[in-house]
Coordinates of C-alpha atoms in Angstrom, one line a residue:
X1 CA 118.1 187.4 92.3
X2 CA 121.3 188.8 91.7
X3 CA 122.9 191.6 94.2
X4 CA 126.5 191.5 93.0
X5 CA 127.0 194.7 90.0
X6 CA 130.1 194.1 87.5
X7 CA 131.6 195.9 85.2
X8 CA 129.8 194.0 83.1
X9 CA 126.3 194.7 84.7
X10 CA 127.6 198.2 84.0
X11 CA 128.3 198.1 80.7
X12 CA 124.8 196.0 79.9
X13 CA 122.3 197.3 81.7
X14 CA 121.8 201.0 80.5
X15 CA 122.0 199.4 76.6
X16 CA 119.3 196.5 78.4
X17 CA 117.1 199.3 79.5
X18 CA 117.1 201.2 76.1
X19 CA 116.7 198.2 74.0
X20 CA 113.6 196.6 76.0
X21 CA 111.9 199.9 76.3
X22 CA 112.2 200.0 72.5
X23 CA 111.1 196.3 71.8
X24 CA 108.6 195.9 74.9
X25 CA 107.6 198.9 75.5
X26 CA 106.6 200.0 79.3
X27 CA 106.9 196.3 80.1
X28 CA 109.4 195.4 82.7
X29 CA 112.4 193.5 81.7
X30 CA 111.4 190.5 84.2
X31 CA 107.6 190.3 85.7
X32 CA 105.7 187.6 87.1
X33 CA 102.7 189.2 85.2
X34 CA 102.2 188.0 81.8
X35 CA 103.2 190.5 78.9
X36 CA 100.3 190.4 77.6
X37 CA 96.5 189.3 78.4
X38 CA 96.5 185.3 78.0
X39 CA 93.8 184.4 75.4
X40 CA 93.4 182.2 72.1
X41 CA 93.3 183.9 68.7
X42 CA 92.8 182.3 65.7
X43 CA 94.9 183.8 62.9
X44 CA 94.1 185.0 59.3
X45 CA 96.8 182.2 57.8
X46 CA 94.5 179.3 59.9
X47 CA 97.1 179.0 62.6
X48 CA 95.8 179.4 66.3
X49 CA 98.0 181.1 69.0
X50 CA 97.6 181.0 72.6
X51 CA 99.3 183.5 74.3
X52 CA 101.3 183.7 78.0
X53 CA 100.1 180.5 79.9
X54 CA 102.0 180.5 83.0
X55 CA 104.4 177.3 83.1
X56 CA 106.4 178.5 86.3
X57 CA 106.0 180.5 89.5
X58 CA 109.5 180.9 91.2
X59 CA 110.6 183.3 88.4
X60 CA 109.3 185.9 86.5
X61 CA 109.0 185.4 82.6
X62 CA 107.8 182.2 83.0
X63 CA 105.3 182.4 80.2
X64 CA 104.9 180.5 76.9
X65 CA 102.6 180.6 73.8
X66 CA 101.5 177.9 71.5
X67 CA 101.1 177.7 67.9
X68 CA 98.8 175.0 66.3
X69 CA 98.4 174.5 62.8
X70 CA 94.7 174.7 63.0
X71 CA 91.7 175.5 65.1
X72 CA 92.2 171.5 66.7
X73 CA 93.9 171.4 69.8
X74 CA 93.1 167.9 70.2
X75 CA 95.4 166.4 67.7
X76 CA 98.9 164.9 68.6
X77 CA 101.5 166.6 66.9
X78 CA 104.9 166.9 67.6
X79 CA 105.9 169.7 69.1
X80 CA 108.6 171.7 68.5
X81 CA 109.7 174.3 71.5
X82 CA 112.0 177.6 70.7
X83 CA 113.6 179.9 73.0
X84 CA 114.3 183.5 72.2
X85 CA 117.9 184.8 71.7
X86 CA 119.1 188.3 72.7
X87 CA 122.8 187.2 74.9
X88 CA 120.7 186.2 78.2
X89 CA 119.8 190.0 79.1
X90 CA 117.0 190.9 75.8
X91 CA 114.9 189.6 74.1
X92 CA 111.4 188.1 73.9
X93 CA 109.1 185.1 72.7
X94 CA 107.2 188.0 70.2
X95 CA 110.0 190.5 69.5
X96 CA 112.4 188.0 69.6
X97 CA 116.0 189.1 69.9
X98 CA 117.1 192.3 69.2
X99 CA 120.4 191.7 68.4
X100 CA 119.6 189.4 65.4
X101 CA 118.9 190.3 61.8
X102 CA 115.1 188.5 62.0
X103 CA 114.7 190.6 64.7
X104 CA 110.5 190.6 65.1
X105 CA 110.2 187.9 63.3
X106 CA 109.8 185.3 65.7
X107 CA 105.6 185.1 65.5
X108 CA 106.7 184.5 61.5
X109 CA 108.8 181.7 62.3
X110 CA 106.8 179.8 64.8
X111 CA 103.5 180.2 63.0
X112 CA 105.2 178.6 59.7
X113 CA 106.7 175.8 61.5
X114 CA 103.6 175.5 63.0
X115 CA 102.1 175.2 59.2
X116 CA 103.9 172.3 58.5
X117 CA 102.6 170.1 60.8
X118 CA 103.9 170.9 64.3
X119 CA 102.4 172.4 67.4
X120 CA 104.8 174.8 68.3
X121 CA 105.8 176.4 71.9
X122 CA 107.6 179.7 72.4
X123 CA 109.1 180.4 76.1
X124 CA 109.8 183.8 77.6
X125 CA 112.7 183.1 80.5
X126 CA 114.2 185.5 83.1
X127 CA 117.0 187.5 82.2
X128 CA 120.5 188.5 83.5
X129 CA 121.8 190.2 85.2
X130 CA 119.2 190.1 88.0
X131 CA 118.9 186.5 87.4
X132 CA 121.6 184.9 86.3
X133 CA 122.9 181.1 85.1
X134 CA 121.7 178.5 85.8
X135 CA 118.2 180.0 86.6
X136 CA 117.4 179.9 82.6
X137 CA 118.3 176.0 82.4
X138 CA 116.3 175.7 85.9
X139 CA 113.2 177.6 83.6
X140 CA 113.7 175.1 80.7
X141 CA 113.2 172.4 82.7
X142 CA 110.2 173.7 84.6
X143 CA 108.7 174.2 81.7
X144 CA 109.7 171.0 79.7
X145 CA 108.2 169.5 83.2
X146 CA 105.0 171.6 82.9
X147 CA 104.3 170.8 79.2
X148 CA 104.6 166.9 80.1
X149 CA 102.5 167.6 82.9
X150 CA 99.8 169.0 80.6
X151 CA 100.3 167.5 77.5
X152 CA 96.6 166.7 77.3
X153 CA 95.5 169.7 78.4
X154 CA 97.1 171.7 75.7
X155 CA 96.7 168.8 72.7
X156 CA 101.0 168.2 72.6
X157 CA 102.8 165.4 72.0
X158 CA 105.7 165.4 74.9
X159 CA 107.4 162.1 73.3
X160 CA 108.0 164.1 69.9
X161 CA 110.3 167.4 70.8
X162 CA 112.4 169.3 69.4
X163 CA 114.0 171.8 71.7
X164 CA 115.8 174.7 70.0
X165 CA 115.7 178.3 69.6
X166 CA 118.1 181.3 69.0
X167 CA 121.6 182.2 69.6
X168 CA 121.0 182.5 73.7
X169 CA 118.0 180.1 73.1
X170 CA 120.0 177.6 71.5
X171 CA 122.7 177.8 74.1
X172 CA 120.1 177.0 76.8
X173 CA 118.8 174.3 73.8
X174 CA 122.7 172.9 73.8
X175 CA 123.7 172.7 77.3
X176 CA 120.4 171.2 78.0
X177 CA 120.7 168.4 76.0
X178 CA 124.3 167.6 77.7
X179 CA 122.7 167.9 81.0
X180 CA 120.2 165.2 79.6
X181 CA 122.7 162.7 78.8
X182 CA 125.5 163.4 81.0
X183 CA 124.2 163.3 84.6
X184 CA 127.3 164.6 85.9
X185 CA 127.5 167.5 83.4
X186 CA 123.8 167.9 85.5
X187 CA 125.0 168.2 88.8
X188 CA 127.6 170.3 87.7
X189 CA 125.6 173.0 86.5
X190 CA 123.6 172.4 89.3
X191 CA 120.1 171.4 87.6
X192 CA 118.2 167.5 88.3
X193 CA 116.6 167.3 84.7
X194 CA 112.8 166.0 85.1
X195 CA 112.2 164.6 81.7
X196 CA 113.8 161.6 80.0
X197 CA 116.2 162.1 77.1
X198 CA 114.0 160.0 75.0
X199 CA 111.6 162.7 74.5
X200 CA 113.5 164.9 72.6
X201 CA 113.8 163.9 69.1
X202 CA 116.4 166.4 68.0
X203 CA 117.9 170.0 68.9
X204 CA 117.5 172.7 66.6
X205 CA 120.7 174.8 67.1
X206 CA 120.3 177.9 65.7
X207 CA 123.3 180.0 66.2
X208 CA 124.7 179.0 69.8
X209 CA 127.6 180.8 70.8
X210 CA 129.0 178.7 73.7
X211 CA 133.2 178.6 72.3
X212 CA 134.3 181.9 73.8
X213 CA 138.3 181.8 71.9
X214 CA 137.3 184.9 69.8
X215 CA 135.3 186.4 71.9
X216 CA 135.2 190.3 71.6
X217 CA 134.2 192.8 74.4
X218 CA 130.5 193.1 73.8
X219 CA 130.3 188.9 73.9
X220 CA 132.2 188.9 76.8
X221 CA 130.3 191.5 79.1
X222 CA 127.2 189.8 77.7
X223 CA 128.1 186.6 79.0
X224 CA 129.5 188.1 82.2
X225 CA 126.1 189.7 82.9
X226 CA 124.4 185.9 82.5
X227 CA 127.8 184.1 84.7
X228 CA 128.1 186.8 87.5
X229 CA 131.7 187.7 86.5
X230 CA 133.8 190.2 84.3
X231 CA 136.0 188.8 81.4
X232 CA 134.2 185.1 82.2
X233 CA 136.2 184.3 78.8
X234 CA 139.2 184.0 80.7
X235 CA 138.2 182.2 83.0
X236 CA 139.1 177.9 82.5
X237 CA 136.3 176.6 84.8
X238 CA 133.0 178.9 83.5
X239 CA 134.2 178.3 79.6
X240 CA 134.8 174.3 80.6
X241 CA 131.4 174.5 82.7
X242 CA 129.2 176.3 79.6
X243 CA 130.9 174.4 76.8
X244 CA 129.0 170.8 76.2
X245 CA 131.5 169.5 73.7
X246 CA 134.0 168.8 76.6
X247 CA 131.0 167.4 78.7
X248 CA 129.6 165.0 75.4
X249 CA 130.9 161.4 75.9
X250 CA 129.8 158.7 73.4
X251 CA 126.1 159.6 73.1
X252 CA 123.9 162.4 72.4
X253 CA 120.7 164.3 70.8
X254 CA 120.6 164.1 67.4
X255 CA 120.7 168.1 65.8
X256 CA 120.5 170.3 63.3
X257 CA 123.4 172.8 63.9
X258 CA 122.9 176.2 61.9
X259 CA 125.8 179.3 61.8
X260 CA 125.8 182.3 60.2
X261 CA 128.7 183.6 58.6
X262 CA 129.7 187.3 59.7
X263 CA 130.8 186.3 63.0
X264 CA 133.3 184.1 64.2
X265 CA 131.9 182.7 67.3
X266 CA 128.9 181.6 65.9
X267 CA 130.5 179.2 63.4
X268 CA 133.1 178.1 66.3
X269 CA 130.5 176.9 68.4
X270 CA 129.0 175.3 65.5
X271 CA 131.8 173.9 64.5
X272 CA 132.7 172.1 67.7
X273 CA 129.5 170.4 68.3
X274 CA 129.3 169.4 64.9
X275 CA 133.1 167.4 65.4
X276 CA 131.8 166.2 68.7
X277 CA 128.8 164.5 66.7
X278 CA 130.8 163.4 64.3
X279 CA 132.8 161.8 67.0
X280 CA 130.7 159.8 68.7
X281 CA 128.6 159.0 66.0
X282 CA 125.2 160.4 66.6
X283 CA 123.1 161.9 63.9
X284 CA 123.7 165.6 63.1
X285 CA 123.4 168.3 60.3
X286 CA 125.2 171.8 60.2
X287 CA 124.4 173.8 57.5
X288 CA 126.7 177.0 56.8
X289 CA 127.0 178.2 53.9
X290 CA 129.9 180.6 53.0
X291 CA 130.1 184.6 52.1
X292 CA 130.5 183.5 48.4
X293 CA 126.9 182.9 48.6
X294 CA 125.8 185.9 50.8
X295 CA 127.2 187.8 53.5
X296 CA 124.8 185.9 56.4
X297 CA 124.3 187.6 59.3
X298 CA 123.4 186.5 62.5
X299 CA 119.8 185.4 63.3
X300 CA 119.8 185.5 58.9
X301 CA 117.2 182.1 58.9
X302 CA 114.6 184.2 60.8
X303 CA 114.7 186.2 56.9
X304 CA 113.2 182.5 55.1
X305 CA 110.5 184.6 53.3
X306 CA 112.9 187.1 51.7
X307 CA 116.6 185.2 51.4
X308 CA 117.1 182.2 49.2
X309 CA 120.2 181.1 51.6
X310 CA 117.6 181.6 54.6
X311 CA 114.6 179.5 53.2
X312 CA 117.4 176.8 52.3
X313 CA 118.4 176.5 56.4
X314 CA 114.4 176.6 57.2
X315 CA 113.9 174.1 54.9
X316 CA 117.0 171.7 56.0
X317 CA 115.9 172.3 59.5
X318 CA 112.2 171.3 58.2
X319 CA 113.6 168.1 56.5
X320 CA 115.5 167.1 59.8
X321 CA 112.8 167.2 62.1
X322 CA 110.5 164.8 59.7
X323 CA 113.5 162.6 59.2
X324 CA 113.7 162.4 63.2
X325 CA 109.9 162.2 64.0
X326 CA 109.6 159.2 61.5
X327 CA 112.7 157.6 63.4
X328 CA 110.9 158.7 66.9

């Protein structure tokens, strides 16, 4: 637990407050308690959810729910896990991230995936800045270890994964799959990884924003919140540390890399990993397309049912993971 405030922990944490209260309601922003009574439901679209099984002890938020296609828990799928965006200090796996434009949409987006053939997992975590990095990529871990663990128990197919998620969620998604390959990169951040890289078929990038040159204020004290310290942009050994492109040698996961278009750092980050790929050879997509089209903001894919430029990325990102599972 964090005990050092910053200005950034000043700036954050009133707005943190506000925003939770609005999008969680009395809940606390990190518990040990589940959010929300575990139990199975089976929904009117045919999908079945499972709600807040506990995949971690040592910190709070470590709850996850699971989306399956039908009422059959028994049949092996691949599984696809997301993680919530929301800048490492909002956010949740059913109101999803409150600073994207699909904000709410996240039940949506994980029962459709889950609709085309996937069992689908979506992780809570515990957020800065009373926990901060690398507790997140500690969580990710735990619960990739959990799920492996289980996979019987809960009808998943741990040699099939896609790991992904949501700005925040797909930084954690990023950096994860560097720690994977790179065991230095590992110790670095100061994480042992308990699964083997093979059983990720692909990350699912949506929106990471892990190349701080463009930063603005809000970013910054964000990050600053998640890295215990104010103006973290400026500093040459957290942006080296939280930026996998200079820790990605000649391999890594195969990904679909996503950016919207209103803001800079999304598409920088994007744009990096995708010449890193391209570098080293290792199969990628990134799919942007430009404000010609539509003025895209961020978290725009999470808006597939109403936007013809958002139902083209779910669909791209849909092809992708049924190109990698028939390579897997």
């Amino acid at each position: 637990m964090s005990e050092k405030v910053l200005e950034s922990d000043l700036k954050c944490i009133p707005i943190q407050k506000i925003v939770f209260a609005k999008t969680c309601g009395s809940a606390p922003v990190n518990s040990f308690e589940p959010r929300n009574a575990p139990g199975e439901h089976l929904r009117e679209d045919g999908v079945l959810y499972v709600n807040d099984v506990c995949y971690g002890e040592k910190y709070p938020n470590s709850h996850l729910d699971i989306y399956y296609p039908d009422g059959d828990k028994t049949k092996k799928r691949p599984t696809m896990i997301y993680l919530h965006g929301g800048g490492m200090i909002f956010g949740d796996k059913i109101s999803g991230d409150p600073l994207a434009e699909g904000t709410g949409s996240d039940i949506a987006f994980c029962a459709e995936v889950a609709k085309k053939g996937y069992n689908v997992v979506s992780a809570n975590y515990a957020l800065a800045p009373e926990y901060r990095f690398p507790v997140q990529l500690e969580q990710v871990d735990k619960m990739l270890q959990y799920l492996t663990e289980n996979q019987e128990l809960y009808g998943l197919d741990m040699e099939c994964v896609f790991l992904g998620g949501g700005s925040a969620g797909a930084c954690l998604s990023e950096i994860y799959g560097a720690m994977l390959v790179n065991p230095e990169y590992a110790e670095k951040i100061g994480v042992t990884v308990s699964i083997r890289k093979e059983q990720i078929a692909g990350l699912l990038i949506d929106e990471a924003a892990l190349s701080v040159r463009h930063y603005e204020e809000n970013m910054d004290a964000m990050f600053g919140c998640w890295m215990g310290a104010d103006k973290p942009s400026k500093r040459e050994d957290i942006t080296t540390l939280l930026d996998p492109t200079k820790w990605i040698g000649d391999t890594y996961i195969p990904s679909f890399i996503n950016s919207s278009n209103m803001e800079i750092w999304f598409r920088d980050s994007a744009e990096d990993l995708a010449a890193a790929l391209e570098k080293n050879g290792t199969d990628y997509e990134f799919f942007i397309r430009g404000q010609e089209c539509d003025k895209l903001e961020h978290g725009y894919m999470k808006r597939f049912a109403s936007n013809e430029y958002a139902k083209e990325c779910f669909d791209h990102m849909l092809q992708f993971m049924e190109r990698r599972t028939a390579v897997q």
